[in-house]
CSV table of C-alpha atoms in Angstrom, one decimal:
chain,number,residue,atom,x,y,z
A,210,MET,CA,96.6,124.2,143.0
A,211,ASN,CA,95.3,127.3,141.4
A,212,VAL,CA,91.6,126.8,140.2
A,213,GLY,CA,92.4,128.4,136.8
A,214,ARG,CA,95.4,126.0,136.3
A,215,SER,CA,93.2,123.1,137.3
A,216,SER,CA,90.5,123.9,134.8
A,217,HIS,CA,93.1,124.3,132.0
A,218,LEU,CA,94.6,120.9,132.9
A,219,LEU,CA,91.1,119.4,132.6
A,220,ILE,CA,90.7,120.9,129.2
A,221,TRP,CA,94.0,119.5,128.0
A,222,LEU,CA,93.1,116.1,129.5
A,223,LYS,CA,89.7,116.1,127.6
A,224,ILE,CA,91.3,117.1,124.3
A,225,ALA,CA,94.0,114.4,124.7
A,226,ASP,CA,91.3,111.8,125.6
A,227,GLU,CA,89.2,112.8,122.6
A,228,LEU,CA,92.2,112.5,120.2
A,229,GLY,CA,93.4,109.3,121.9
A,230,VAL,CA,96.8,110.8,122.7
A,231,THR,CA,98.7,111.9,125.8
A,232,VAL,CA,98.8,115.5,127.0
A,233,ASP,CA,102.6,115.2,126.7
A,234,TYR,CA,102.2,114.6,123.0
A,235,LEU,CA,99.8,117.6,122.6
A,236,ILE,CA,102.2,120.0,124.2
A,237,GLY,CA,105.2,118.8,122.3
A,238,GLY,CA,106.9,116.9,125.1
A,239,SER,CA,107.0,113.7,123.1
A,240,SER,CA,107.9,113.2,119.4
A,241,SER,CA,106.0,109.9,119.1
A,242,MET,CA,102.3,109.4,119.4
A,243,VAL,CA,100.8,106.3,120.7
A,244,LEU,CA,97.1,106.1,119.8
A,245,ASP,CA,96.3,102.8,121.5
A,246,LYS,CA,96.0,103.5,125.2
A,247,LYS,CA,96.2,99.7,125.9
A,248,LEU,CA,99.5,99.6,124.1
A,249,LEU,CA,100.8,102.6,126.1
A,250,LYS,CA,99.8,100.9,129.3
A,251,ARG,CA,101.5,97.7,128.3
A,252,MET,CA,104.6,99.6,127.4
A,253,GLU,CA,104.6,101.3,130.8
A,254,ASP,CA,104.2,97.9,132.5
A,255,ILE,CA,107.1,96.4,130.5
A,256,ASP,CA,109.2,99.4,131.3
A,257,ALA,CA,108.6,98.7,135.1
A,258,LEU,CA,110.0,95.2,134.8
A,259,PRO,CA,113.5,94.2,135.7
A,260,ASP,CA,116.0,94.4,132.8
A,261,GLU,CA,116.3,90.7,132.4
A,262,GLU,CA,112.5,90.4,131.9
A,263,LYS,CA,112.4,93.3,129.6
A,264,GLU,CA,115.0,91.6,127.4
A,265,LYS,CA,112.7,88.6,127.1
A,266,PHE,CA,109.8,90.7,125.9
A,267,PHE,CA,112.0,92.6,123.4
A,268,TYR,CA,113.3,89.4,122.0
A,269,PHE,CA,109.8,88.1,121.2
A,270,ILE,CA,108.7,91.5,119.9
A,271,ASP,CA,111.7,91.7,117.6
A,272,MET,CA,111.0,88.2,116.4
A,273,ALA,CA,107.4,89.0,115.6
A,274,ILE,CA,108.3,92.2,113.8
A,275,THR,CA,111.0,90.5,111.7
A,276,TYR,CA,108.6,87.7,110.9
A,277,ASN,CA,105.9,90.1,109.7
A,278,LYS,CA,108.3,92.3,107.7
A,279,THR,CA,109.7,89.2,106.0
A,280,LYS,CA,106.2,87.8,105.3
A,281,LYS,CA,105.2,91.2,103.8
A,282,ALA,CA,108.3,91.4,101.7
A,283,TYR,CA,107.7,88.0,100.2
A,284,SER,CA,104.0,88.3,99.7
A,285,SER,CA,104.3,91.5,97.7
A,286,LYS,CA,106.3,89.8,94.9
């Protein structure tokens, strides 16, 4: 690897780390920003699971999101 390229990569990594985002997000490779690195790691771990296991996670996540949206809708009235 070229030393100049390596130092540029380190700069990008430091900037991304300070902002709490990925280098991919900084350079426009991703349209969504995940600020919570623990969440990003969990998403990567879930993505590595077999499809059947992923569906179980998505079911519970969808249930929690629906519950909270409903709770918010009724509490604002």
